[in-house]
PDB file of C-alpha atoms and ligand atoms in Angstrom:
ATOM      1  CA  ALA A 215      13.051  -4.058  -3.945  1.00 85.00           C
ATOM      2  CA  ALA A 216      11.249  -6.827  -5.782  1.00 94.00           C
ATOM      3  CA  GLU A 217       9.238  -6.818  -8.972  1.00 96.00           C
ATOM      4  CA  ILE A 218       5.539  -7.775  -8.785  1.00 97.00           C
ATOM      5  CA  VAL A 219       4.171  -9.694 -11.765  1.00 96.00           C
ATOM      6  CA  PHE A 220       0.498 -10.417 -12.370  1.00 96.00           C
ATOM      7  CA  ASP A 221       0.327 -13.279 -14.824  1.00 95.00           C
ATOM      8  CA  ASN A 222      -3.220 -13.727 -16.141  1.00 95.00           C
ATOM      9  CA  ALA A 223      -4.432 -13.183 -12.589  1.00 96.00           C
ATOM     10  CA  THR A 224      -8.136 -13.945 -12.400  1.00 95.00           C
ATOM     11  CA  LYS A 225     -10.534 -13.683  -9.488  1.00 96.00           C
ATOM     12  CA  ARG A 226     -14.129 -14.797  -9.497  1.00 96.00           C
ATOM     13  CA  TYR A 227     -15.961 -14.412  -6.177  1.00 95.00           C
ATOM     14  CA  GLY A 228     -18.191 -17.364  -5.298  1.00 92.00           C
ATOM     15  CA  ASN A 229     -20.149 -18.294  -8.413  1.00 87.00           C
ATOM     16  CA  ALA A 230     -20.405 -14.785  -9.819  1.00 89.00           C
ATOM     17  CA  ASP A 231     -21.064 -14.627 -13.565  1.00 88.00           C
ATOM     18  CA  THR A 232     -18.282 -12.198 -14.231  1.00 90.00           C
ATOM     19  CA  ALA A 233     -14.766 -12.135 -12.888  1.00 93.00           C
ATOM     20  CA  ALA A 234     -13.899  -9.271 -10.527  1.00 94.00           C
ATOM     21  CA  LEU A 235     -10.455  -9.431 -12.080  1.00 94.00           C
ATOM     22  CA  ASP A 236     -10.157 -10.993 -15.516  1.00 92.00           C
ATOM     23  CA  GLN A 237      -6.755 -12.261 -16.664  1.00 92.00           C
ATOM     24  CA  LEU A 238      -4.789  -9.315 -15.429  1.00 93.00           C
ATOM     25  CA  SER A 239      -1.215  -9.306 -16.708  1.00 93.00           C
ATOM     26  CA  LEU A 240       0.885  -6.499 -15.370  1.00 92.00           C
ATOM     27  CA  THR A 241       4.433  -5.924 -14.197  1.00 93.00           C
ATOM     28  CA  VAL A 242       5.265  -3.503 -11.420  1.00 95.00           C
ATOM     29  CA  HIS A 243       8.967  -2.836 -11.838  1.00 95.00           C
ATOM     30  CA  ALA A 244      11.262  -3.043  -8.843  1.00 97.00           C
ATOM     31  CA  GLY A 245      11.449   0.238  -6.982  1.00 97.00           C
ATOM     32  CA  GLU A 246       8.636   1.892  -8.909  1.00 96.00           C
ATOM     33  CA  ILE A 247       5.172   3.046  -7.935  1.00 97.00           C
ATOM     34  CA  CYS A 248       2.494   1.675 -10.223  1.00 96.00           C
ATOM     35  CA  ALA A 249      -0.783   3.528  -9.815  1.00 96.00           C
ATOM     36  CA  LEU A 250      -3.803   1.344 -10.438  1.00 95.00           C
ATOM     37  CA  VAL A 251      -6.650   3.621 -11.409  1.00 94.00           C
ATOM     38  CA  GLY A 252     -10.198   3.152 -12.585  1.00 91.00           C
ATOM     39  CA  PRO A 253     -13.831   3.414 -11.579  1.00 89.00           C
ATOM     40  CA  SER A 254     -15.317   1.829  -8.486  1.00 90.00           C
ATOM     41  CA  GLY A 255     -15.884  -1.886  -8.985  1.00 90.00           C
ATOM     42  CA  GLY A 256     -13.065  -2.212 -11.482  1.00 90.00           C
ATOM     43  CA  GLY A 257     -11.165  -4.752  -9.401  1.00 93.00           C
ATOM     44  CA  LYS A 258      -8.440  -2.561  -7.924  1.00 95.00           C
ATOM     45  CA  THR A 259      -8.883  -3.658  -4.321  1.00 96.00           C
ATOM     46  CA  THR A 260      -9.294  -7.234  -5.478  1.00 96.00           C
ATOM     47  CA  ALA A 261      -5.896  -7.030  -7.199  1.00 96.00           C
ATOM     48  CA  LEU A 262      -4.256  -5.963  -3.926  1.00 97.00           C
ATOM     49  CA  THR A 263      -5.990  -8.569  -1.785  1.00 97.00           C
ATOM     50  CA  LEU A 264      -4.793 -11.264  -4.182  1.00 98.00           C
ATOM     51  CA  VAL A 265      -1.183 -10.152  -3.767  1.00 98.00           C
ATOM     52  CA  ASN A 266      -1.206 -10.609  -0.004  1.00 96.00           C
ATOM     53  CA  ARG A 267      -3.495 -13.633  -0.212  1.00 96.00           C
ATOM     54  CA  MET A 268      -6.378 -12.131   1.689  1.00 95.00           C
ATOM     55  CA  ALA A 269      -8.250 -13.543  -1.301  1.00 96.00           C
ATOM     56  CA  ASP A 270      -7.262 -16.579  -3.368  1.00 95.00           C
ATOM     57  CA  LEU A 271      -6.607 -16.498  -7.092  1.00 97.00           C
ATOM     58  CA  THR A 272      -9.169 -18.355  -9.176  1.00 96.00           C
ATOM     59  CA  SER A 273      -6.555 -18.857 -11.882  1.00 96.00           C
ATOM     60  CA  GLY A 274      -3.305 -17.381 -13.071  1.00 97.00           C
ATOM     61  CA  ASP A 275      -0.391 -16.431 -10.886  1.00 98.00           C
ATOM     62  CA  ILE A 276       1.232 -13.535  -9.059  1.00 98.00           C
ATOM     63  CA  ARG A 277       4.985 -13.476  -8.479  1.00 98.00           C
ATOM     64  CA  ILE A 278       6.985 -11.269  -6.148  1.00 97.00           C
ATOM     65  CA  GLY A 279      10.680 -11.185  -6.912  1.00 96.00           C
ATOM     66  CA  GLY A 280      10.183 -14.230  -9.130  1.00 96.00           C
ATOM     67  CA  THR A 281       8.515 -16.366  -6.453  1.00 96.00           C
ATOM     68  CA  SER A 282       4.896 -17.386  -6.873  1.00 97.00           C
ATOM     69  CA  ILE A 283       2.804 -16.223  -3.920  1.00 97.00           C
ATOM     70  CA  ASN A 284       1.362 -19.737  -3.840  1.00 96.00           C
ATOM     71  CA  ASP A 285       4.782 -21.042  -2.874  1.00 96.00           C
ATOM     72  CA  LEU A 286       4.864 -18.868   0.240  1.00 94.00           C
ATOM     73  CA  ASP A 287       2.840 -19.387   3.335  1.00 92.00           C
ATOM     74  CA  PRO A 288       0.351 -16.524   3.676  1.00 93.00           C
ATOM     75  CA  ILE A 289       1.602 -15.364   7.063  1.00 91.00           C
ATOM     76  CA  SER A 290       5.227 -14.933   6.053  1.00 90.00           C
ATOM     77  CA  LEU A 291       4.104 -13.483   2.718  1.00 94.00           C
ATOM     78  CA  ARG A 292       2.165 -10.761   4.569  1.00 92.00           C
ATOM     79  CA  ARG A 293       5.116  -9.921   6.774  1.00 90.00           C
ATOM     80  CA  GLY A 294       7.035  -8.996   3.658  1.00 93.00           C
ATOM     81  CA  ILE A 295       4.295  -6.689   2.418  1.00 96.00           C
ATOM     82  CA  GLY A 296       3.480  -3.240   3.753  1.00 96.00           C
ATOM     83  CA  TYR A 297      -0.252  -2.610   3.514  1.00 96.00           C
ATOM     84  CA  VAL A 298      -1.753   0.854   3.811  1.00 96.00           C
ATOM     85  CA  ILE A 299      -5.499   1.393   3.676  1.00 94.00           C
ATOM     86  CA  GLN A 300      -7.750   4.427   3.733  1.00 92.00           C
ATOM     87  CA  GLN A 301      -9.138   3.695   7.197  1.00 90.00           C
ATOM     88  CA  THR A 302      -5.561   3.373   8.577  1.00 88.00           C
ATOM     89  CA  GLY A 303      -6.438   0.238  10.556  1.00 91.00           C
ATOM     90  CA  LEU A 304      -4.543   1.520  13.586  1.00 96.00           C
ATOM     91  CA  PHE A 305      -5.466  -0.177  16.849  1.00 97.00           C
ATOM     92  CA  PRO A 306      -7.110   2.503  19.034  1.00 96.00           C
ATOM     93  CA  HIS A 307      -6.086   0.917  22.348  1.00 97.00           C
ATOM     94  CA  MET A 308      -2.397   0.842  21.383  1.00 97.00           C
ATOM     95  CA  THR A 309       0.039   3.733  21.333  1.00 98.00           C
ATOM     96  CA  VAL A 310       1.560   4.928  18.085  1.00 98.00           C
ATOM     97  CA  GLU A 311       4.801   3.191  19.004  1.00 98.00           C
ATOM     98  CA  ALA A 312       3.013  -0.104  19.716  1.00 97.00           C
ATOM     99  CA  ASN A 313       1.086   0.149  16.449  1.00 97.00           C
ATOM    100  CA  ILE A 314       4.277   0.670  14.469  1.00 97.00           C
ATOM    101  CA  GLY A 315       6.011  -2.115  16.373  1.00 97.00           C
ATOM    102  CA  LEU A 316       3.365  -4.755  15.708  1.00 94.00           C
ATOM    103  CA  VAL A 317       5.098  -6.661  12.936  1.00 92.00           C
ATOM    104  CA  PRO A 318       8.644  -6.289  14.343  1.00 94.00           C
ATOM    105  CA  LYS A 319       7.339  -7.685  17.634  1.00 92.00           C
ATOM    106  CA  ILE A 320       5.782 -10.665  15.875  1.00 90.00           C
ATOM    107  CA  LEU A 321       9.087 -11.179  14.088  1.00 90.00           C
ATOM    108  CA  GLY A 322      10.776 -11.391  17.485  1.00 93.00           C
ATOM    109  CA  TRP A 323      12.729  -8.146  17.485  1.00 95.00           C
ATOM    110  CA  ASP A 324      13.718  -7.113  21.002  1.00 96.00           C
ATOM    111  CA  ALA A 325      12.024  -4.114  22.619  1.00 96.00           C
ATOM    112  CA  ARG A 326      14.953  -1.796  22.118  1.00 96.00           C
ATOM    113  CA  ARG A 327      15.339  -2.450  18.411  1.00 97.00           C
ATOM    114  CA  THR A 328      11.553  -2.195  17.895  1.00 97.00           C
ATOM    115  CA  SER A 329      11.407   1.112  19.734  1.00 97.00           C
ATOM    116  CA  ALA A 330      14.396   2.539  17.881  1.00 97.00           C
ATOM    117  CA  ARG A 331      12.804   1.542  14.569  1.00 96.00           C
ATOM    118  CA  ALA A 332       9.505   3.187  15.532  1.00 97.00           C
ATOM    119  CA  HIS A 333      11.279   6.431  16.374  1.00 96.00           C
ATOM    120  CA  GLU A 334      13.284   6.326  13.159  1.00 96.00           C
ATOM    121  CA  LEU A 335      10.096   5.826  11.141  1.00 96.00           C
ATOM    122  CA  LEU A 336       8.247   8.612  12.936  1.00 96.00           C
ATOM    123  CA  SER A 337      10.838  11.097  11.786  1.00 94.00           C
ATOM    124  CA  MET A 338      10.876   9.579   8.288  1.00 93.00           C
ATOM    125  CA  VAL A 339       7.151  10.253   7.973  1.00 94.00           C
ATOM    126  CA  GLY A 340       7.428  13.730   9.440  1.00 93.00           C
ATOM    127  CA  LEU A 341       5.969  13.165  12.898  1.00 94.00           C
ATOM    128  CA  ALA A 342       7.933  15.158  15.420  1.00 91.00           C
ATOM    129  CA  PRO A 343       8.924  15.190  18.127  1.00 94.00           C
ATOM    130  CA  ALA A 344       9.111  11.416  17.900  1.00 92.00           C
ATOM    131  CA  GLU A 345       9.072  10.911  21.700  1.00 93.00           C
ATOM    132  CA  ASP A 346       5.790  12.797  21.988  1.00 95.00           C
ATOM    133  CA  MET A 347       4.179  11.153  18.967  1.00 97.00           C
ATOM    134  CA  ALA A 348       5.252   7.647  19.972  1.00 97.00           C
ATOM    135  CA  ALA A 349       3.337   7.846  23.257  1.00 97.00           C
ATOM    136  CA  ARG A 350       0.065   9.095  21.763  1.00 98.00           C
ATOM    137  CA  TYR A 351      -2.992   7.065  20.957  1.00 98.00           C
ATOM    138  CA  PRO A 352      -4.460   7.268  17.455  1.00 97.00           C
ATOM    139  CA  ASN A 353      -7.419   9.414  18.577  1.00 96.00           C
ATOM    140  CA  GLN A 354      -4.946  12.040  19.753  1.00 97.00           C
ATOM    141  CA  LEU A 355      -3.752  12.549  16.194  1.00 96.00           C
ATOM    142  CA  SER A 356      -5.237  14.354  13.223  1.00 95.00           C
ATOM    143  CA  GLY A 357      -6.307  12.306  10.216  1.00 94.00           C
ATOM    144  CA  GLY A 358      -3.127  13.217   8.366  1.00 95.00           C
ATOM    145  CA  GLN A 359      -0.991  12.227  11.306  1.00 96.00           C
ATOM    146  CA  GLN A 360      -2.825   8.916  11.644  1.00 96.00           C
ATOM    147  CA  GLN A 361      -2.156   8.126   8.019  1.00 96.00           C
ATOM    148  CA  ARG A 362       1.527   8.963   8.494  1.00 96.00           C
ATOM    149  CA  VAL A 363       1.541   6.400  11.303  1.00 97.00           C
ATOM    150  CA  GLY A 364      -0.171   3.959   8.951  1.00 96.00           C
ATOM    151  CA  ILE A 365       2.669   4.404   6.460  1.00 96.00           C
ATOM    152  CA  ALA A 366       5.282   4.065   9.200  1.00 96.00           C
ATOM    153  CA  ARG A 367       3.662   0.859  10.389  1.00 96.00           C
ATOM    154  CA  ALA A 368       3.617  -0.573   6.882  1.00 96.00           C
ATOM    155  CA  LEU A 369       7.356   0.094   6.564  1.00 96.00           C
ATOM    156  CA  ALA A 370       8.314  -1.172  10.019  1.00 96.00           C
ATOM    157  CA  ALA A 371       9.873  -4.489   9.078  1.00 93.00           C
ATOM    158  CA  ASP A 372      11.334  -3.206   5.809  1.00 94.00           C
ATOM    159  CA  PRO A 373       8.891  -4.979   3.478  1.00 95.00           C
ATOM    160  CA  GLN A 374       9.771  -6.059  -0.041  1.00 93.00           C
ATOM    161  CA  VAL A 375       6.728  -4.351  -1.495  1.00 97.00           C
ATOM    162  CA  MET A 376       3.959  -1.963  -0.511  1.00 98.00           C
ATOM    163  CA  LEU A 377       0.269  -2.157  -1.275  1.00 98.00           C
ATOM    164  CA  MET A 378      -1.585   1.117  -0.868  1.00 98.00           C
ATOM    165  CA  ASP A 379      -5.366   1.235  -1.201  1.00 97.00           C
ATOM    166  CA  GLU A 380      -6.684   4.805  -1.493  1.00 97.00           C
ATOM    167  CA  PRO A 381      -4.244   5.745   1.290  1.00 96.00           C
ATOM    168  CA  PHE A 382      -5.062   9.451   1.161  1.00 96.00           C
ATOM    169  CA  GLY A 383      -8.716   9.105   0.178  1.00 94.00           C
ATOM    170  CA  ALA A 384     -10.142  10.107   3.553  1.00 92.00           C
ATOM    171  CA  LEU A 385      -8.045  13.239   4.021  1.00 93.00           C
ATOM    172  CA  ASP A 386      -9.024  16.836   3.450  1.00 93.00           C
ATOM    173  CA  PRO A 387      -7.627  18.267   0.178  1.00 94.00           C
ATOM    174  CA  ILE A 388      -4.700  20.171   1.693  1.00 94.00           C
ATOM    175  CA  THR A 389      -3.563  17.361   3.962  1.00 93.00           C
ATOM    176  CA  ARG A 390      -3.949  15.016   1.029  1.00 95.00           C
ATOM    177  CA  VAL A 391      -1.612  17.027  -1.195  1.00 96.00           C
ATOM    178  CA  ASN A 392       0.898  17.283   1.670  1.00 95.00           C
ATOM    179  CA  LEU A 393       0.924  13.543   2.194  1.00 94.00           C
ATOM    180  CA  GLN A 394       1.213  12.866  -1.533  1.00 97.00           C
ATOM    181  CA  ASP A 395       4.241  15.151  -1.735  1.00 96.00           C
ATOM    182  CA  GLU A 396       5.834  13.703   1.369  1.00 95.00           C
ATOM    183  CA  PHE A 397       5.254  10.142   0.302  1.00 96.00           C
ATOM    184  CA  LEU A 398       6.891  10.830  -3.052  1.00 97.00           C
ATOM    185  CA  LYS A 399       9.935  12.257  -1.278  1.00 96.00           C
ATOM    186  CA  LEU A 400      10.062   9.304   1.094  1.00 96.00           C
ATOM    187  CA  HIS A 401       9.662   6.883  -1.791  1.00 97.00           C
ATOM    188  CA  ALA A 402      12.550   8.486  -3.667  1.00 97.00           C
ATOM    189  CA  LYS A 403      14.742   7.481  -0.715  1.00 95.00           C
ATOM    190  CA  ILE A 404      13.415   4.014   0.064  1.00 95.00           C
ATOM    191  CA  ARG A 405      12.460   2.903  -3.464  1.00 96.00           C
ATOM    192  CA  LYS A 406       9.965   0.242  -2.435  1.00 97.00           C
ATOM    193  CA  THR A 407       8.015  -1.412  -5.198  1.00 98.00           C
ATOM    194  CA  ALA A 408       4.488  -0.130  -4.672  1.00 98.00           C
ATOM    195  CA  LEU A 409       1.026  -0.683  -6.047  1.00 98.00           C
ATOM    196  CA  PHE A 410      -0.993   2.439  -5.397  1.00 98.00           C
ATOM    197  CA  VAL A 411      -4.752   2.167  -5.865  1.00 97.00           C
ATOM    198  CA  THR A 412      -6.820   5.270  -6.493  1.00 96.00           C
ATOM    199  CA  HIS A 413     -10.003   6.184  -8.354  1.00 93.00           C
ATOM    200  CA  ASP A 414      -8.580   9.673  -8.951  1.00 94.00           C
ATOM    201  CA  ILE A 415      -6.765   9.962 -12.275  1.00 92.00           C
ATOM    202  CA  ASP A 416      -4.913  13.107 -11.201  1.00 94.00           C
ATOM    203  CA  GLU A 417      -3.602  11.350  -8.120  1.00 96.00           C
ATOM    204  CA  ALA A 418      -2.577   8.386 -10.261  1.00 95.00           C
ATOM    205  CA  ILE A 419      -0.629  10.626 -12.634  1.00 93.00           C
ATOM    206  CA  LYS A 420       1.039  12.392  -9.746  1.00 96.00           C
ATOM    207  CA  MET A 421       1.951   9.308  -7.728  1.00 97.00           C
ATOM    208  CA  GLY A 422       2.666   6.702 -10.379  1.00 95.00           C
ATOM    209  CA  ASP A 423       5.976   6.177 -12.138  1.00 94.00           C
ATOM    210  CA  ARG A 424       3.612   4.237 -14.335  1.00 92.00           C
ATOM    211  CA  ILE A 425      -0.128   3.907 -14.327  1.00 93.00           C
ATOM    212  CA  ALA A 426      -2.457   1.120 -15.329  1.00 92.00           C
ATOM    213  CA  ILE A 427      -6.148   1.653 -15.949  1.00 91.00           C
ATOM    214  CA  LEU A 428      -8.518  -1.061 -14.772  1.00 90.00           C
ATOM    215  CA  ARG A 429     -12.106  -1.241 -15.882  1.00 84.00           C
ATOM    216  CA  GLU A 430     -14.589  -3.953 -14.979  1.00 79.00           C
ATOM    217  CA  GLY A 431     -11.957  -6.519 -14.223  1.00 69.00           C
ATOM    218  CA  GLY A 432     -10.010  -5.956 -17.412  1.00 73.00           C
ATOM    219  CA  ILE A 433      -7.050  -3.789 -18.126  1.00 74.00           C
ATOM    220  CA  LEU A 434      -7.708  -0.830 -20.360  1.00 72.00           C
ATOM    221  CA  ALA A 435      -4.196   0.523 -20.528  1.00 67.00           C
ATOM    222  CA  GLN A 436      -0.985  -1.230 -19.570  1.00 69.00           C
ATOM    223  CA  CYS A 437       1.361  -0.137 -16.866  1.00 72.00           C
ATOM    224  CA  ASP A 438       3.171   2.650 -18.667  1.00 76.00           C
ATOM    225  CA  THR A 439       4.339   6.163 -18.001  1.00 78.00           C
ATOM    226  CA  PRO A 440       1.490   8.677 -17.595  1.00 75.00           C
ATOM    227  CA  GLU A 441       2.806  10.621 -20.625  1.00 77.00           C
ATOM    228  CA  ARG A 442       2.577   7.595 -22.898  1.00 77.00           C
ATOM    229  CA  ILE A 443      -0.835   6.487 -21.636  1.00 73.00           C
ATOM    230  CA  LEU A 444      -2.368   9.908 -22.027  1.00 72.00           C
ATOM    231  CA  THR A 445      -1.084  10.394 -25.548  1.00 72.00           C
ATOM    232  CA  ALA A 446      -1.971   6.885 -26.755  1.00 62.00           C
TER     233      ALA A 446
HETATM  234  P1  ADP B 676     -12.486  -1.503  -6.925  1.00 91.50           P
HETATM  235  O1  ADP B 676     -11.478  -1.634  -5.850  1.00 91.50           O
HETATM  236  O2  ADP B 676     -11.902  -1.141  -8.244  1.00 91.50           O
HETATM  237  O3  ADP B 676     -13.638  -0.616  -6.539  1.00 91.50           O
HETATM  238  P2  ADP B 676     -13.234  -4.206  -6.179  1.00 91.50           P
HETATM  239  O4  ADP B 676     -12.030  -5.052  -6.321  1.00 91.50           O
HETATM  240  O5  ADP B 676     -13.589  -3.749  -4.819  1.00 91.50           O
HETATM  241  O6  ADP B 676     -13.123  -2.963  -7.176  1.00 91.50           O
HETATM  242  O7  ADP B 676     -14.486  -4.963  -6.781  1.00 91.50           O
HETATM  243  C1  ADP B 676     -14.481  -5.597  -8.065  1.00 91.50           C
HETATM  244  C2  ADP B 676     -15.760  -6.422  -8.202  1.00 91.50           C
HETATM  245  O8  ADP B 676     -15.711  -7.531  -7.320  1.00 91.50           O
HETATM  246  C3  ADP B 676     -17.023  -5.669  -7.877  1.00 91.50           C
HETATM  247  O9  ADP B 676     -18.021  -6.094  -8.769  1.00 91.50           O
HETATM  248  C4  ADP B 676     -17.348  -6.098  -6.478  1.00 91.50           C
HETATM  249  O10 ADP B 676     -18.713  -6.045  -6.229  1.00 91.50           O
HETATM  250  C5  ADP B 676     -16.820  -7.524  -6.434  1.00 91.50           C
HETATM  251  N1  ADP B 676     -16.345  -7.920  -5.086  1.00 91.50           N
HETATM  252  C6  ADP B 676     -15.346  -7.325  -4.386  1.00 91.50           C
HETATM  253  N2  ADP B 676     -15.126  -7.956  -3.226  1.00 91.50           N
HETATM  254  C7  ADP B 676     -16.024  -8.970  -3.163  1.00 91.50           C
HETATM  255  C8  ADP B 676     -16.301 -10.000  -2.225  1.00 91.50           C
HETATM  256  N3  ADP B 676     -15.613 -10.124  -1.087  1.00 91.50           N
HETATM  257  N4  ADP B 676     -17.289 -10.873  -2.512  1.00 91.50           N
HETATM  258  C9  ADP B 676     -17.978 -10.788  -3.656  1.00 91.50           C
HETATM  259  N5  ADP B 676     -17.764  -9.847  -4.598  1.00 91.50           N
HETATM  260  C10 ADP B 676     -16.805  -8.947  -4.368  1.00 91.50           C
HETATM  261  P1  ADP B 677      -2.491  17.268   9.473  1.00 91.50           P
HETATM  262  O1  ADP B 677      -2.042  18.277   8.467  1.00 91.50           O
HETATM  263  O2  ADP B 677      -1.422  16.271   9.783  1.00 91.50           O
HETATM  264  O3  ADP B 677      -3.813  16.618   9.170  1.00 91.50           O
HETATM  265  P2  ADP B 677      -3.948  18.996  11.231  1.00 91.50           P
HETATM  266  O4  ADP B 677      -3.818  20.330  10.583  1.00 91.50           O
HETATM  267  O5  ADP B 677      -5.229  18.264  11.079  1.00 91.50           O
HETATM  268  O6  ADP B 677      -2.699  18.076  10.832  1.00 91.50           O
HETATM  269  O7  ADP B 677      -3.672  19.163  12.800  1.00 91.50           O
HETATM  270  C1  ADP B 677      -2.887  20.220  13.294  1.00 91.50           C
HETATM  271  C2  ADP B 677      -2.425  19.930  14.707  1.00 91.50           C
HETATM  272  O8  ADP B 677      -3.534  19.664  15.572  1.00 91.50           O
HETATM  273  C3  ADP B 677      -1.516  18.728  14.762  1.00 91.50           C
HETATM  274  O9  ADP B 677      -0.231  19.134  15.181  1.00 91.50           O
HETATM  275  C4  ADP B 677      -2.138  17.795  15.772  1.00 91.50           C
HETATM  276  O10 ADP B 677      -1.177  17.424  16.738  1.00 91.50           O
HETATM  277  C5  ADP B 677      -3.240  18.566  16.417  1.00 91.50           C
HETATM  278  N1  ADP B 677      -4.421  17.708  16.564  1.00 91.50           N
HETATM  279  C6  ADP B 677      -5.343  17.437  15.620  1.00 91.50           C
HETATM  280  N2  ADP B 677      -6.302  16.619  16.093  1.00 91.50           N
HETATM  281  C7  ADP B 677      -5.979  16.367  17.371  1.00 91.50           C
HETATM  282  C8  ADP B 677      -6.573  15.585  18.431  1.00 91.50           C
HETATM  283  N3  ADP B 677      -7.696  14.893  18.247  1.00 91.50           N
HETATM  284  N4  ADP B 677      -5.945  15.553  19.623  1.00 91.50           N
HETATM  285  C9  ADP B 677      -4.814  16.240  19.819  1.00 91.50           C
HETATM  286  N5  ADP B 677      -4.207  16.999  18.884  1.00 91.50           N
HETATM  287  C10 ADP B 677      -4.786  17.063  17.679  1.00 91.50           C
END
C-alpha cells in the first residue's frame, strides 16, 4: 500500500472567487482509511477528483507513494486507483463479471485470469454463489449487492489506493451498516490506503483509522484518530 500526501493542494474552478479546496495538506498513511468528513460543498469530492486527475490541481501537489501525480500519465494513474462512488457506476448492459473485469481486460489479462479474479472478488465481497452472481446484470441485484460489485470492481487490478465517495450513501440503513462492517473486515485483510468521503460524522468515526474534517475548502481538523479529534 502507498501513502497519499496532499501538499498544499488547491483547486479553483474556472475563475471562481473562492477555492473549492484551499491549500489542503494531509497525509493518508499507507494501509489506513482516512475518512474525509464535512458539510456539503466543503471540497471532499474535489479532493478525490484531484487525486485521480479527473480535475487538475490549480496549485500544490499530490503524491502517491512518493510520486507526484503530475509525473504519471492520467490513464495509468487511474488504473492504479480503485474508485467507488455512491451511484456504483456499473454498466447496465454488462454482466457483473464483465463489470469487474473491465480494468483487468484493459490491462491485457487473459480471459481465464480475469474470470478467476472476478470470482475471487465476488466471494471476498460476500456475493455467493459466485457463478450465479457473475452472470447477473446489475438490475438483477439489490442496491447492497450492486455496491458490493462496485467495491469488487474497484479492487480488480489490485490498486495501490482506493478512493471512496459516499459509497454507502444510497443504501437503506440496515444494508448500509452491513456494508460498513463488511468493508472494515475486508480492509483489515487487504490494507489498501483509502480515502473515504462521507458527510456523516458517525460513519467517519466508524470507518476511519483517522478522520479529517473539511469545511469550505479548508481543513478544520487534521487527519488524526477519531478519539484525538473529538477530545481536542
Ligand atoms: P463536497 O464533496 O464536500 O460536497 P465539492 O468538492 O463537491 O464538495 O464542492 C466544493 C465546491 O466546489 C463547491 O462550492 C462546489 O460548488 C464547487 N464545485 C465542485 N465541482 C465543481 C465544478 N465541476 N465546477 C465548478 N465548481 C465546482
Ligand atoms: P442487500 O442486503 O444486499 O441489499 P436485499 O435485502 O436488498 O439485499 O435483497 C435480498 C435478496 O433479494 C438478495 O438475495 C437479492 O438477490 C434479491 N434481489 C433484490 N433485488 C432483486 C432484483 N431486482 N432482481 C433479483 N433479485 C433481487
